[in-house]
Amino acid sequence: MRIFLLLWLMTFNGCRERQFTKPTPQMDAGPEFWIRVLLLDNIQTASLKITSPFTISGLQIKTPNQPDTPIQIQVSQGKMIIAGEPSESNEVIISPDNPYIFNLDGNDYRGRLKLIFNSDSNSFDAINLVPLEPYLAGVIGAEMPEYWEPEALKAQAIAARTYCLYIKRRFGPNRQWDVTKTQANQIYLGVSAESNLVWDAVNRTQGQVLVCRQADGDKKDIFPAYYSSICGGHTENSSKVFGDSFGPLAGVSCPYCREVAKPAFFFWDTVTLNKTDVSARLLQRYPDLKSLGEIKNIVPIDQSDYGDFSRLTTVKLFGPNGKTNWLRAEDLRLAIDPTGRKLKSAACQIADMRDKWAFSSGRGYGHGVGMCQCGAQGLARKGNTAAQILLFYYPGSDIVNIY
Ligand SMILES: [Zn+2]
């Protein structure tokens, strides 16, 4: 998900003290309402602090007398070593007691911590097992400034709840985790992103998700309620960005983000990138493209035309020997600028400037599919409710309670 990282950095300055000793709700929820968040992957050491009593599956490790004493986790001689004790199991679950908070490498998270020793016998992954509602409390304040309109925050909470349940169901069964903590899914910062305003938005929408009619029948069910920062004037059809097709994700005209977004994010300056760098990043991200050799030319072959601007959706890539391949424009953008901070969206033009590519006439920030976050704030300022905001950006959807 595209994010407000810059705003977040300005607001929190990355060093805010934890203010909330609020106990973690939903710890007795059924497994279908737990989210597995990949916090760290392929690491060799980590430092854990837990101020409450805790248990570690398979190991008899006592709570340290000094709660601030960190528990070191490391890899040695083909085993995971936790507080000096080698684990016989490749999977370990660390369960803090009330308020169910642990600190991993300086960041507080709610729920439990699962460590999985990788088959390379040389690294492990750290996964946060966290119930849905406290998970959202760690997402909403990272994805949207907490001082925004309460109805915009509520709309964000419902979209984020729907999105992660969909991703869990679609991809979770085939891997050890449901979502990453990054913008590849939605930003999750744990307790540091929480505030009373964020918890209000989560609690006042508790259990609410979006559903729509599915392609294979009459039954209504959840869908991937994508959202992005600034659509630039029109949201995009999901089929052209993510390749999936749902009625509420066809795209709508959005006159609202322009009033809220910073001008330099709504209309962004031309970005130039070296052709050799662009080619190298594309071949690294998409090894299939190596058959082309070097990427010599990039030509848009499909775009959405919205009158005063257009969004590139598919590009054709040419190698020096005439071989070609194609990519979705959004995939091209994130391959050559993974943070998306320079090349803010695919709503731009590409021009050949000898040894450089110029990306000009840029509009908006993010993939543009689903709810426009700045637009949601604009609608909330005009007095719209969370339900009205969501029905505007996801037309044909309904809000239902799952608990
Ligand atoms: Zn918009």
GROMACS .gro file of C-alpha atoms in nm, residues 3 29 36 66 74 81 87 98 128 188 256 279 334 372:
model
   14
    3ILE     CA    1   0.161   0.539   0.247
   29ALA     CA    2  -1.035  -1.496   1.915
   36ARG     CA    3   0.043  -1.358   1.093
   66GLN     CA    4   1.546  -0.790   3.554
   74GLN     CA    5   2.086  -1.631   1.755
   81ILE     CA    6   1.964  -2.051   2.040
   87SER     CA    7   1.583  -2.518   2.058
   98ASN     CA    8  -0.118  -0.965   2.997
  128ASN     CA    9   0.397  -1.164   1.487
  188TYR     CA   10   0.224  -0.218   1.029
  256TYR     CA   11  -1.140   1.527  -0.367
  279SER     CA   12   1.771  -0.194  -1.712
  334LEU     CA   13   0.820  -0.043  -0.825
  372CYS     CA   14  -0.800   0.734  -0.240
   0.00000   0.00000   0.00000
